[in-house]
Amino acid sequence: LTSGPAPPHPPARLCMLRVQSALRRTARVAAPRRALSHLFAGVCAFGTCAASSSFYEVTVDHAMAAAARAAQVLPTHKVTVEPCEGDEGRPMVILEPRGSPVSGLLVISHGLGDTAMGWLDAAVHVFAPAMPYTRIVLPTAATRPVTLNGGMPMPAWYDIRSLAADRSKERSDGIQDSRKEIEAIVARFATEGDEPEDGKVPHSRVVLAGFSQGAALSLFTAMQSSKALAGCLVLSGYLPALEAALEGATDAGKTIPVHFCHGDSDGVVLPEWGADALEQVTKSREGFEGAGAVSRKVYAGLDHGANMKELRDALAVVQGW
């Protein structure tokens, strides 16, 4: 999804991007800073933790202020914020290329309890400078009660009931609605033709990406896509709602390349869950002519987060699609 010469490496201050740091950024604009822990018993799951639901409140105004700061250091893209469809209080950040024409679309979905702002740094300092002609969209999940976190309302793409080792038994209530949201974003910015048209790009130039629960949603959506997309990037993710994902798998979805990235020290979304997802996706494509490649890279010592090595590798994969 890139065009033109490669830019220099992003600043060293992004040597480690973690869920905790993303949540701290959220806390600074939404509520007083609170202690964080990935493994706070009974309250934390998939990289989220909070003392009250107000911790997760990030308004469109807050997002616009952060976007304005981001735009000052990003010469390749304009940074705008608008409400997600159907929810005036839910920000969606759009990095719009200043150059013309737009040649690609990258949709990055955040993890449980986070917002679009959690991955703004990565978008601004890693992906956007290297892909000056790619539109990058960061949506925010709807706020819903999460059973695993004691029913606490927080941004979530779907409900998580438990951390049982067998993820296939999870109902993942709400995931179909979230899938439709991602598909609506793609439909808004993609054209049915094979060439860019009126600021829209072909589906073959669209990548779905995400972290943790957002990665799971991206994979679930890609498998059921009615269009052959450029690829799906799964960072510290897994395959949710297995039965629904396999039953709804499309021929177009089977052509989409999928790349998994995972830390071998992840104690939240276990590395085995990522390996199981890779196996399930691979099996679902057996014997299918034109099946997209399925690959995985594991990072030594990385917990439930993303470091600079992983982000650079992810960038290279996306550029290759």
PDB file of C-alpha atoms in Angstrom:
ATOM      1  CA  LEU A   1       0.000   0.000   0.000  1.00  0.00           C
ATOM      2  CA  THR A   2       2.888   2.350  -0.531  1.00  0.00           C
ATOM      3  CA  SER A   3       4.143   4.550  -3.303  1.00  0.00           C
ATOM      4  CA  GLY A   4       7.232   6.712  -3.657  1.00  0.00           C
ATOM      5  CA  PRO A   5      10.545   6.658  -1.751  1.00  0.00           C
ATOM      6  CA  ALA A   6      10.724   5.203   1.738  1.00  0.00           C
ATOM      7  CA  PRO A   7      10.985   7.810   4.510  1.00  0.00           C
ATOM      8  CA  PRO A   8      13.496   7.669   7.393  1.00  0.00           C
ATOM      9  CA  HIS A   9      12.807   5.509  10.436  1.00  0.00           C
ATOM     10  CA  PRO A  10      10.303   6.868  12.977  1.00  0.00           C
ATOM     11  CA  PRO A  11      11.597   8.583  16.114  1.00  0.00           C
ATOM     12  CA  ALA A  12      13.260   6.498  18.795  1.00  0.00           C
ATOM     13  CA  ARG A  13      10.687   7.577  21.385  1.00  0.00           C
ATOM     14  CA  LEU A  14       8.359   4.980  19.898  1.00  0.00           C
ATOM     15  CA  CYS A  15      10.708   2.150  20.800  1.00  0.00           C
ATOM     16  CA  MET A  16       7.902   0.581  22.836  1.00  0.00           C
ATOM     17  CA  LEU A  17       4.176   1.023  22.258  1.00  0.00           C
ATOM     18  CA  ARG A  18       2.112  -0.798  24.833  1.00  0.00           C
ATOM     19  CA  VAL A  19      -1.505  -0.995  25.816  1.00  0.00           C
ATOM     20  CA  GLN A  20      -0.624   0.542  29.161  1.00  0.00           C
ATOM     21  CA  SER A  21       0.860   3.645  27.561  1.00  0.00           C
ATOM     22  CA  ALA A  22      -2.159   3.975  25.302  1.00  0.00           C
ATOM     23  CA  LEU A  23      -4.464   3.817  28.297  1.00  0.00           C
ATOM     24  CA  ARG A  24      -2.376   6.360  30.163  1.00  0.00           C
ATOM     25  CA  ARG A  25      -2.807   8.761  27.265  1.00  0.00           C
ATOM     26  CA  THR A  26      -6.547   8.166  27.450  1.00  0.00           C
ATOM     27  CA  ALA A  27      -6.544   8.698  31.204  1.00  0.00           C
ATOM     28  CA  ARG A  28      -4.773  12.046  30.924  1.00  0.00           C
ATOM     29  CA  VAL A  29      -7.561  13.535  28.810  1.00  0.00           C
ATOM     30  CA  ALA A  30     -10.502  11.700  30.311  1.00  0.00           C
ATOM     31  CA  ALA A  31      -9.968  11.246  34.029  1.00  0.00           C
ATOM     32  CA  PRO A  32      -7.373  11.474  36.802  1.00  0.00           C
ATOM     33  CA  ARG A  33      -4.466   9.116  36.292  1.00  0.00           C
ATOM     34  CA  ARG A  34      -4.976   5.734  37.883  1.00  0.00           C
ATOM     35  CA  ALA A  35      -2.715   2.796  38.580  1.00  0.00           C
ATOM     36  CA  LEU A  36      -2.630   0.274  35.759  1.00  0.00           C
ATOM     37  CA  SER A  37      -1.982  -3.427  35.601  1.00  0.00           C
ATOM     38  CA  HIS A  38      -2.517  -5.938  32.806  1.00  0.00           C
ATOM     39  CA  LEU A  39      -3.385  -8.669  35.286  1.00  0.00           C
ATOM     40  CA  PHE A  40      -5.579  -6.896  37.851  1.00  0.00           C
ATOM     41  CA  ALA A  41      -7.622  -9.885  38.984  1.00  0.00           C
ATOM     42  CA  GLY A  42     -11.289  -9.825  38.032  1.00  0.00           C
ATOM     43  CA  VAL A  43     -11.127  -6.431  36.365  1.00  0.00           C
ATOM     44  CA  CYS A  44      -8.560  -6.632  33.592  1.00  0.00           C
ATOM     45  CA  ALA A  45      -8.785  -8.554  30.346  1.00  0.00           C
ATOM     46  CA  PHE A  46      -7.160  -8.294  26.943  1.00  0.00           C
ATOM     47  CA  GLY A  47      -5.019  -5.347  27.971  1.00  0.00           C
ATOM     48  CA  THR A  48      -7.580  -3.202  29.763  1.00  0.00           C
ATOM     49  CA  CYS A  49      -7.993  -2.139  33.345  1.00  0.00           C
ATOM     50  CA  ALA A  50      -9.809   0.655  35.153  1.00  0.00           C
ATOM     51  CA  ALA A  51     -11.382   1.682  38.442  1.00  0.00           C
ATOM     52  CA  SER A  52     -14.514   3.141  36.836  1.00  0.00           C
ATOM     53  CA  SER A  53     -16.140   3.521  33.460  1.00  0.00           C
ATOM     54  CA  SER A  54     -15.202   7.237  33.358  1.00  0.00           C
ATOM     55  CA  PHE A  55     -11.626   6.112  32.708  1.00  0.00           C
ATOM     56  CA  TYR A  56     -12.653   5.201  29.183  1.00  0.00           C
ATOM     57  CA  GLU A  57     -14.476   8.390  28.286  1.00  0.00           C
ATOM     58  CA  VAL A  58     -12.777  10.118  25.366  1.00  0.00           C
ATOM     59  CA  THR A  59     -14.962  12.664  23.611  1.00  0.00           C
ATOM     60  CA  VAL A  60     -14.749  13.833  20.038  1.00  0.00           C
ATOM     61  CA  ASP A  61     -13.457  17.178  21.366  1.00  0.00           C
ATOM     62  CA  HIS A  62     -10.604  15.435  23.185  1.00  0.00           C
ATOM     63  CA  ALA A  63      -9.786  13.486  20.051  1.00  0.00           C
ATOM     64  CA  MET A  64      -9.825  16.627  17.925  1.00  0.00           C
ATOM     65  CA  ALA A  65      -7.313  18.279  20.237  1.00  0.00           C
ATOM     66  CA  ALA A  66      -5.002  15.279  20.031  1.00  0.00           C
ATOM     67  CA  ALA A  67      -5.431  15.123  16.258  1.00  0.00           C
ATOM     68  CA  ALA A  68      -4.467  18.787  15.934  1.00  0.00           C
ATOM     69  CA  ARG A  69      -1.236  18.094  17.822  1.00  0.00           C
ATOM     70  CA  ALA A  70      -0.548  15.072  15.629  1.00  0.00           C
ATOM     71  CA  ALA A  71      -1.085  17.065  12.456  1.00  0.00           C
ATOM     72  CA  GLN A  72       1.686  19.472  13.461  1.00  0.00           C
ATOM     73  CA  VAL A  73       4.312  16.726  13.162  1.00  0.00           C
ATOM     74  CA  LEU A  74       2.860  14.905  10.150  1.00  0.00           C
ATOM     75  CA  PRO A  75       3.602  16.542   6.787  1.00  0.00           C
ATOM     76  CA  THR A  76       2.217  13.646   4.739  1.00  0.00           C
ATOM     77  CA  HIS A  77      -1.360  13.553   6.051  1.00  0.00           C
ATOM     78  CA  LYS A  78      -4.126  15.763   7.346  1.00  0.00           C
ATOM     79  CA  VAL A  79      -5.567  14.491  10.634  1.00  0.00           C
ATOM     80  CA  THR A  80      -9.289  14.890  11.150  1.00  0.00           C
ATOM     81  CA  VAL A  81     -11.820  13.587  13.655  1.00  0.00           C
ATOM     82  CA  GLU A  82     -15.483  12.852  13.149  1.00  0.00           C
ATOM     83  CA  PRO A  83     -18.111  10.931  15.118  1.00  0.00           C
ATOM     84  CA  CYS A  84     -18.521   7.271  14.313  1.00  0.00           C
ATOM     85  CA  GLU A  85     -21.755   6.572  12.477  1.00  0.00           C
ATOM     86  CA  GLY A  86     -24.715   6.479  14.827  1.00  0.00           C
ATOM     87  CA  ASP A  87     -22.809   7.770  17.872  1.00  0.00           C
ATOM     88  CA  GLU A  88     -21.933  11.456  18.180  1.00  0.00           C
ATOM     89  CA  GLY A  89     -19.690  10.811  21.185  1.00  0.00           C
ATOM     90  CA  ARG A  90     -17.523   8.139  19.586  1.00  0.00           C
ATOM     91  CA  PRO A  91     -14.475   9.519  17.742  1.00  0.00           C
ATOM     92  CA  MET A  92     -13.123   8.181  14.465  1.00  0.00           C
ATOM     93  CA  VAL A  93      -9.721   9.526  13.451  1.00  0.00           C
ATOM     94  CA  ILE A  94      -8.906   9.795   9.744  1.00  0.00           C
ATOM     95  CA  LEU A  95      -5.429  10.425   8.382  1.00  0.00           C
ATOM     96  CA  GLU A  96      -6.032  11.779   4.901  1.00  0.00           C
ATOM     97  CA  PRO A  97      -3.084  11.949   2.474  1.00  0.00           C
ATOM     98  CA  ARG A  98      -2.148  15.464   1.477  1.00  0.00           C
ATOM     99  CA  GLY A  99      -0.894  14.145  -1.852  1.00  0.00           C
ATOM    100  CA  SER A 100      -3.085  12.919  -4.672  1.00  0.00           C
ATOM    101  CA  PRO A 101      -4.383  10.459  -5.595  1.00  0.00           C
ATOM    102  CA  VAL A 102      -5.103   8.264  -2.580  1.00  0.00           C
ATOM    103  CA  SER A 103      -3.900   4.759  -3.427  1.00  0.00           C
ATOM    104  CA  GLY A 104      -4.751   2.644  -0.366  1.00  0.00           C
ATOM    105  CA  LEU A 105      -6.850   2.261   2.784  1.00  0.00           C
ATOM    106  CA  LEU A 106      -5.650   0.965   6.160  1.00  0.00           C
ATOM    107  CA  VAL A 107      -8.234   0.450   8.919  1.00  0.00           C
ATOM    108  CA  ILE A 108      -6.746  -0.117  12.402  1.00  0.00           C
ATOM    109  CA  SER A 109      -9.073  -1.359  15.171  1.00  0.00           C
ATOM    110  CA  HIS A 110      -7.988  -0.876  18.785  1.00  0.00           C
ATOM    111  CA  GLY A 111      -8.129  -3.331  21.679  1.00  0.00           C
ATOM    112  CA  LEU A 112     -10.695  -3.743  24.440  1.00  0.00           C
ATOM    113  CA  GLY A 113     -11.157  -0.648  26.589  1.00  0.00           C
ATOM    114  CA  ASP A 114      -9.070   1.539  24.311  1.00  0.00           C
ATOM    115  CA  THR A 115     -10.187   4.111  21.729  1.00  0.00           C
ATOM    116  CA  ALA A 116      -9.010   5.355  18.354  1.00  0.00           C
ATOM    117  CA  MET A 117      -6.497   7.522  20.223  1.00  0.00           C
ATOM    118  CA  GLY A 118      -4.642   4.478  21.538  1.00  0.00           C
ATOM    119  CA  TRP A 119      -3.130   3.768  18.119  1.00  0.00           C
ATOM    120  CA  LEU A 120      -2.791   7.332  16.877  1.00  0.00           C
ATOM    121  CA  ASP A 121       0.930   7.454  17.723  1.00  0.00           C
ATOM    122  CA  ALA A 122       1.634   4.320  15.705  1.00  0.00           C
ATOM    123  CA  ALA A 123      -0.409   5.643  12.805  1.00  0.00           C
ATOM    124  CA  VAL A 124       1.296   9.052  12.873  1.00  0.00           C
ATOM    125  CA  HIS A 125       4.904   7.987  13.460  1.00  0.00           C
ATOM    126  CA  VAL A 126       5.115   4.543  11.851  1.00  0.00           C
ATOM    127  CA  PHE A 127       2.516   3.896   9.165  1.00  0.00           C
ATOM    128  CA  ALA A 128       1.626   7.314   7.736  1.00  0.00           C
ATOM    129  CA  PRO A 129       5.140   8.604   6.963  1.00  0.00           C
ATOM    130  CA  ALA A 130       5.956   5.378   5.114  1.00  0.00           C
ATOM    131  CA  MET A 131       2.656   5.343   3.206  1.00  0.00           C
ATOM    132  CA  PRO A 132       2.003   8.960   2.179  1.00  0.00           C
ATOM    133  CA  TYR A 133      -0.724   7.985  -0.303  1.00  0.00           C
ATOM    134  CA  THR A 134      -2.642   5.670   2.044  1.00  0.00           C
ATOM    135  CA  ARG A 135      -5.724   6.809   3.958  1.00  0.00           C
ATOM    136  CA  ILE A 136      -5.613   5.515   7.553  1.00  0.00           C
ATOM    137  CA  VAL A 137      -8.819   5.177   9.569  1.00  0.00           C
ATOM    138  CA  LEU A 138      -8.941   4.596  13.336  1.00  0.00           C
ATOM    139  CA  PRO A 139     -12.488   3.863  14.535  1.00  0.00           C
ATOM    140  CA  THR A 140     -13.614   3.645  18.161  1.00  0.00           C
ATOM    141  CA  ALA A 141     -15.732   0.761  19.410  1.00  0.00           C
ATOM    142  CA  ALA A 142     -19.150   1.307  20.946  1.00  0.00           C
ATOM    143  CA  THR A 143     -19.300   1.352  24.746  1.00  0.00           C
ATOM    144  CA  ARG A 144     -20.930  -1.792  26.092  1.00  0.00           C
ATOM    145  CA  PRO A 145     -20.892  -3.815  29.343  1.00  0.00           C
ATOM    146  CA  VAL A 146     -18.162  -6.473  29.326  1.00  0.00           C
ATOM    147  CA  THR A 147     -19.063  -9.585  31.284  1.00  0.00           C
ATOM    148  CA  LEU A 148     -15.470 -10.561  32.024  1.00  0.00           C
ATOM    149  CA  ASN A 149     -14.800  -7.165  33.583  1.00  0.00           C
ATOM    150  CA  GLY A 150     -17.740  -7.391  35.962  1.00  0.00           C
ATOM    151  CA  GLY A 151     -20.187  -5.790  33.540  1.00  0.00           C
ATOM    152  CA  MET A 152     -18.206  -2.548  33.442  1.00  0.00           C
ATOM    153  CA  PRO A 153     -19.120  -0.458  30.386  1.00  0.00           C
ATOM    154  CA  MET A 154     -16.145   0.268  28.139  1.00  0.00           C
ATOM    155  CA  PRO A 155     -15.304   0.524  24.447  1.00  0.00           C
ATOM    156  CA  ALA A 156     -15.572  -3.040  23.181  1.00  0.00           C
ATOM    157  CA  TRP A 157     -16.098  -4.550  19.752  1.00  0.00           C
ATOM    158  CA  TYR A 158     -18.025  -7.391  21.403  1.00  0.00           C
ATOM    159  CA  ASP A 159     -18.647  -8.940  24.807  1.00  0.00           C
ATOM    160  CA  ILE A 160     -16.118 -11.309  26.369  1.00  0.00           C
ATOM    161  CA  ARG A 161     -17.554 -13.680  28.925  1.00  0.00           C
ATOM    162  CA  SER A 162     -14.447 -15.558  30.085  1.00  0.00           C
ATOM    163  CA  LEU A 163     -10.784 -16.271  29.441  1.00  0.00           C
ATOM    164  CA  ALA A 164     -11.398 -19.964  28.826  1.00  0.00           C
ATOM    165  CA  ALA A 165      -8.621 -21.633  26.871  1.00  0.00           C
ATOM    166  CA  ASP A 166     -11.088 -22.795  24.218  1.00  0.00           C
ATOM    167  CA  ARG A 167     -11.922 -19.506  22.508  1.00  0.00           C
ATOM    168  CA  SER A 168     -14.266 -21.255  20.068  1.00  0.00           C
ATOM    169  CA  LYS A 169     -16.961 -21.468  22.748  1.00  0.00           C
ATOM    170  CA  GLU A 170     -17.135 -17.709  23.246  1.00  0.00           C
ATOM    171  CA  ARG A 171     -20.415 -16.188  22.031  1.00  0.00           C
ATOM    172  CA  SER A 172     -18.786 -12.823  21.277  1.00  0.00           C
ATOM    173  CA  ASP A 173     -22.130 -10.998  21.470  1.00  0.00           C
ATOM    174  CA  GLY A 174     -22.056  -7.847  19.367  1.00  0.00           C
ATOM    175  CA  ILE A 175     -19.334  -8.939  16.973  1.00  0.00           C
ATOM    176  CA  GLN A 176     -21.635  -9.036  13.942  1.00  0.00           C
ATOM    177  CA  ASP A 177     -22.648  -5.416  14.520  1.00  0.00           C
ATOM    178  CA  SER A 178     -18.995  -4.417  14.799  1.00  0.00           C
ATOM    179  CA  ARG A 179     -18.171  -6.364  11.649  1.00  0.00           C
ATOM    180  CA  LYS A 180     -20.804  -4.343   9.819  1.00  0.00           C
ATOM    181  CA  GLU A 181     -19.231  -1.129  11.133  1.00  0.00           C
ATOM    182  CA  ILE A 182     -15.851  -2.068   9.671  1.00  0.00           C
ATOM    183  CA  GLU A 183     -17.484  -3.107   6.411  1.00  0.00           C
ATOM    184  CA  ALA A 184     -19.277   0.264   6.288  1.00  0.00           C
ATOM    185  CA  ILE A 185     -15.956   2.072   6.623  1.00  0.00           C
ATOM    186  CA  VAL A 186     -14.535   0.019   3.774  1.00  0.00           C
ATOM    187  CA  ALA A 187     -17.620   0.671   1.641  1.00  0.00           C
ATOM    188  CA  ARG A 188     -17.326   4.408   2.278  1.00  0.00           C
ATOM    189  CA  PHE A 189     -13.733   4.629   1.096  1.00  0.00           C
ATOM    190  CA  ALA A 190     -13.564   1.828  -1.512  1.00  0.00           C
ATOM    191  CA  THR A 191     -14.791   1.755  -5.085  1.00  0.00           C
ATOM    192  CA  GLU A 192     -16.210  -1.194  -6.988  1.00  0.00           C
ATOM    193  CA  GLY A 193     -13.778  -0.577  -9.839  1.00  0.00           C
ATOM    194  CA  ASP A 194     -10.188  -1.665 -10.315  1.00  0.00           C
ATOM    195  CA  GLU A 195      -8.761   1.861 -10.239  1.00  0.00           C
ATOM    196  CA  PRO A 196      -8.965   4.727  -7.721  1.00  0.00           C
ATOM    197  CA  GLU A 197     -11.973   6.921  -8.351  1.00  0.00           C
ATOM    198  CA  ASP A 198     -13.181  10.113  -6.653  1.00  0.00           C
ATOM    199  CA  GLY A 199     -10.865   9.587  -3.691  1.00  0.00           C
ATOM    200  CA  LYS A 200     -11.902   5.961  -3.282  1.00  0.00           C
ATOM    201  CA  VAL A 201      -9.578   2.985  -3.770  1.00  0.00           C
ATOM    202  CA  PRO A 202     -10.151  -0.542  -5.132  1.00  0.00           C
ATOM    203  CA  HIS A 203     -10.887  -3.233  -2.562  1.00  0.00           C
ATOM    204  CA  SER A 204      -7.615  -4.848  -3.601  1.00  0.00           C
ATOM    205  CA  ARG A 205      -5.898  -1.867  -1.929  1.00  0.00           C
ATOM    206  CA  VAL A 206      -7.644  -2.214   1.440  1.00  0.00           C
ATOM    207  CA  VAL A 207      -5.970  -3.666   4.546  1.00  0.00           C
ATOM    208  CA  LEU A 208      -7.788  -4.498   7.791  1.00  0.00           C
ATOM    209  CA  ALA A 209      -5.556  -4.400  10.868  1.00  0.00           C
ATOM    210  CA  GLY A 210      -6.025  -4.451  14.597  1.00  0.00           C
ATOM    211  CA  PHE A 211      -4.609  -5.139  18.011  1.00  0.00           C
ATOM    212  CA  SER A 212      -5.944  -7.665  20.534  1.00  0.00           C
ATOM    213  CA  GLN A 213      -9.764  -7.591  20.385  1.00  0.00           C
ATOM    214  CA  GLY A 214      -9.492  -5.275  17.373  1.00  0.00           C
ATOM    215  CA  ALA A 215      -7.246  -7.812  15.670  1.00  0.00           C
ATOM    216  CA  ALA A 216      -9.804 -10.530  16.359  1.00  0.00           C
ATOM    217  CA  LEU A 217     -12.521  -8.360  14.831  1.00  0.00           C
ATOM    218  CA  SER A 218     -10.394  -7.607  11.765  1.00  0.00           C
ATOM    219  CA  LEU A 219      -9.745 -11.310  11.190  1.00  0.00           C
ATOM    220  CA  PHE A 220     -13.413 -12.181  11.700  1.00  0.00           C
ATOM    221  CA  THR A 221     -14.402  -9.467   9.207  1.00  0.00           C
ATOM    222  CA  ALA A 222     -11.789 -10.410   6.615  1.00  0.00           C
ATOM    223  CA  MET A 223     -12.835 -14.065   6.619  1.00  0.00           C
ATOM    224  CA  GLN A 224     -16.406 -13.041   5.776  1.00  0.00           C
ATOM    225  CA  SER A 225     -15.546 -10.298   3.306  1.00  0.00           C
ATOM    226  CA  SER A 226     -17.482 -10.240   0.067  1.00  0.00           C
ATOM    227  CA  LYS A 227     -14.490  -8.541  -1.577  1.00  0.00           C
ATOM    228  CA  ALA A 228     -10.920  -9.686  -2.075  1.00  0.00           C
ATOM    229  CA  LEU A 229      -8.967  -7.256   0.100  1.00  0.00           C
ATOM    230  CA  ALA A 230      -5.219  -6.634   0.078  1.00  0.00           C
ATOM    231  CA  GLY A 231      -4.587  -8.211   3.472  1.00  0.00           C
ATOM    232  CA  CYS A 232      -5.371  -8.612   7.165  1.00  0.00           C
ATOM    233  CA  LEU A 233      -2.841  -7.802   9.910  1.00  0.00           C
ATOM    234  CA  VAL A 234      -3.481  -9.509  13.264  1.00  0.00           C
ATOM    235  CA  LEU A 235      -1.447  -8.092  16.178  1.00  0.00           C
ATOM    236  CA  SER A 236      -1.736 -10.125  19.390  1.00  0.00           C
ATOM    237  CA  GLY A 237      -5.082 -11.453  18.221  1.00  0.00           C
ATOM    238  CA  TYR A 238      -7.082 -14.648  17.903  1.00  0.00           C
ATOM    239  CA  LEU A 239     -10.115 -15.973  16.034  1.00  0.00           C
ATOM    240  CA  PRO A 240     -13.371 -15.173  17.891  1.00  0.00           C
ATOM    241  CA  ALA A 241     -16.777 -16.780  17.392  1.00  0.00           C
ATOM    242  CA  LEU A 242     -15.175 -19.692  15.561  1.00  0.00           C
ATOM    243  CA  GLU A 243     -18.376 -21.365  14.385  1.00  0.00           C
ATOM    244  CA  ALA A 244     -19.789 -18.130  12.952  1.00  0.00           C
ATOM    245  CA  ALA A 245     -16.455 -17.220  11.370  1.00  0.00           C
ATOM    246  CA  LEU A 246     -16.131 -20.564   9.597  1.00  0.00           C
ATOM    247  CA  GLU A 247     -19.788 -20.751   8.573  1.00  0.00           C
ATOM    248  CA  GLY A 248     -19.645 -17.236   7.157  1.00  0.00           C
ATOM    249  CA  ALA A 249     -16.275 -17.659   5.422  1.00  0.00           C
ATOM    250  CA  THR A 250     -16.440 -16.508   1.800  1.00  0.00           C
ATOM    251  CA  ASP A 251     -14.420 -17.373  -1.277  1.00  0.00           C
ATOM    252  CA  ALA A 252     -13.272 -13.760  -1.441  1.00  0.00           C
ATOM    253  CA  GLY A 253     -12.205 -13.929   2.185  1.00  0.00           C
ATOM    254  CA  LYS A 254     -10.087 -16.998   1.495  1.00  0.00           C
ATOM    255  CA  THR A 255      -8.005 -15.034  -1.004  1.00  0.00           C
ATOM    256  CA  ILE A 256      -7.017 -12.382   1.571  1.00  0.00           C
ATOM    257  CA  PRO A 257      -3.464 -12.769   2.928  1.00  0.00           C
ATOM    258  CA  VAL A 258      -3.327 -12.872   6.731  1.00  0.00           C
ATOM    259  CA  HIS A 259      -0.268 -12.131   8.850  1.00  0.00           C
ATOM    260  CA  PHE A 260      -0.182 -12.771  12.600  1.00  0.00           C
ATOM    261  CA  CYS A 261       2.229 -11.044  15.002  1.00  0.00           C
ATOM    262  CA  HIS A 262       2.419 -12.133  18.643  1.00  0.00           C
ATOM    263  CA  GLY A 263       4.689 -11.793  21.672  1.00  0.00           C
ATOM    264  CA  ASP A 264       5.810 -15.065  23.222  1.00  0.00           C
ATOM    265  CA  SER A 265       5.380 -13.555  26.707  1.00  0.00           C
ATOM    266  CA  ASP A 266       1.786 -12.418  26.193  1.00  0.00           C
ATOM    267  CA  GLY A 267      -0.126 -13.389  29.310  1.00  0.00           C
ATOM    268  CA  VAL A 268      -3.388 -11.775  28.215  1.00  0.00           C
ATOM    269  CA  VAL A 269      -4.056 -13.094  24.715  1.00  0.00           C
ATOM    270  CA  LEU A 270      -1.994 -16.259  24.910  1.00  0.00           C
ATOM    271  CA  PRO A 271       0.372 -17.019  22.016  1.00  0.00           C
ATOM    272  CA  GLU A 272      -1.329 -20.419  21.656  1.00  0.00           C
ATOM    273  CA  TRP A 273      -4.579 -18.661  20.764  1.00  0.00           C
ATOM    274  CA  GLY A 274      -2.831 -16.918  17.906  1.00  0.00           C
ATOM    275  CA  ALA A 275      -1.331 -20.207  16.776  1.00  0.00           C
ATOM    276  CA  ASP A 276      -4.762 -21.853  16.929  1.00  0.00           C
ATOM    277  CA  ALA A 277      -6.204 -19.021  14.823  1.00  0.00           C
ATOM    278  CA  LEU A 278      -3.502 -19.486  12.212  1.00  0.00           C
ATOM    279  CA  GLU A 279      -4.284 -23.205  12.087  1.00  0.00           C
ATOM    280  CA  GLN A 280      -8.032 -22.611  11.726  1.00  0.00           C
ATOM    281  CA  VAL A 281      -7.587 -20.043   8.960  1.00  0.00           C
ATOM    282  CA  THR A 282      -5.141 -22.309   7.135  1.00  0.00           C
ATOM    283  CA  LYS A 283      -7.489 -25.299   7.368  1.00  0.00           C
ATOM    284  CA  SER A 284     -10.420 -23.244   6.089  1.00  0.00           C
ATOM    285  CA  ARG A 285      -8.447 -22.572   2.896  1.00  0.00           C
ATOM    286  CA  GLU A 286      -7.193 -26.074   2.195  1.00  0.00           C
ATOM    287  CA  GLY A 287      -7.841 -27.049  -1.402  1.00  0.00           C
ATOM    288  CA  PHE A 288      -9.064 -23.577  -2.337  1.00  0.00           C
ATOM    289  CA  GLU A 289      -7.454 -22.342  -5.530  1.00  0.00           C
ATOM    290  CA  GLY A 290      -6.020 -18.855  -5.131  1.00  0.00           C
ATOM    291  CA  ALA A 291      -5.940 -18.989  -1.325  1.00  0.00           C
ATOM    292  CA  GLY A 292      -4.117 -16.092   0.285  1.00  0.00           C
ATOM    293  CA  ALA A 293      -0.933 -16.742   2.223  1.00  0.00           C
ATOM    294  CA  VAL A 294      -1.196 -17.194   5.999  1.00  0.00           C
ATOM    295  CA  SER A 295       1.913 -16.354   8.030  1.00  0.00           C
ATOM    296  CA  ARG A 296       2.975 -15.663  11.592  1.00  0.00           C
ATOM    297  CA  LYS A 297       5.900 -14.124  13.445  1.00  0.00           C
ATOM    298  CA  VAL A 298       6.520 -14.433  17.169  1.00  0.00           C
ATOM    299  CA  TYR A 299       8.550 -11.882  19.132  1.00  0.00           C
ATOM    300  CA  ALA A 300      10.764 -13.010  22.008  1.00  0.00           C
ATOM    301  CA  GLY A 301      10.128 -11.274  25.306  1.00  0.00           C
ATOM    302  CA  LEU A 302       7.177  -9.241  24.065  1.00  0.00           C
ATOM    303  CA  ASP A 303       4.132  -9.204  26.326  1.00  0.00           C
ATOM    304  CA  HIS A 304       0.656  -7.904  25.466  1.00  0.00           C
ATOM    305  CA  GLY A 305       1.757  -4.919  23.454  1.00  0.00           C
ATOM    306  CA  ALA A 306       3.763  -3.954  20.395  1.00  0.00           C
ATOM    307  CA  ASN A 307       7.398  -2.892  20.225  1.00  0.00           C
ATOM    308  CA  MET A 308       9.214  -1.016  17.489  1.00  0.00           C
ATOM    309  CA  LYS A 309      10.566  -4.200  15.904  1.00  0.00           C
ATOM    310  CA  GLU A 310       7.080  -5.632  15.521  1.00  0.00           C
ATOM    311  CA  LEU A 311       5.664  -2.364  14.186  1.00  0.00           C
ATOM    312  CA  ARG A 312       8.397  -2.054  11.578  1.00  0.00           C
ATOM    313  CA  ASP A 313       7.852  -5.654  10.528  1.00  0.00           C
ATOM    314  CA  ALA A 314       4.096  -5.032  10.351  1.00  0.00           C
ATOM    315  CA  LEU A 315       4.698  -1.963   8.230  1.00  0.00           C
ATOM    316  CA  ALA A 316       6.845  -3.980   5.813  1.00  0.00           C
ATOM    317  CA  VAL A 317       4.120  -6.605   5.497  1.00  0.00           C
ATOM    318  CA  VAL A 318       1.444  -4.015   4.780  1.00  0.00           C
ATOM    319  CA  GLN A 319       3.667  -2.280   2.242  1.00  0.00           C
ATOM    320  CA  GLY A 320       4.231  -5.631   0.542  1.00  0.00           C
ATOM    321  CA  TRP A 321       0.495  -6.140   0.074  1.00  0.00           C
TER     322      TRP A 321
END
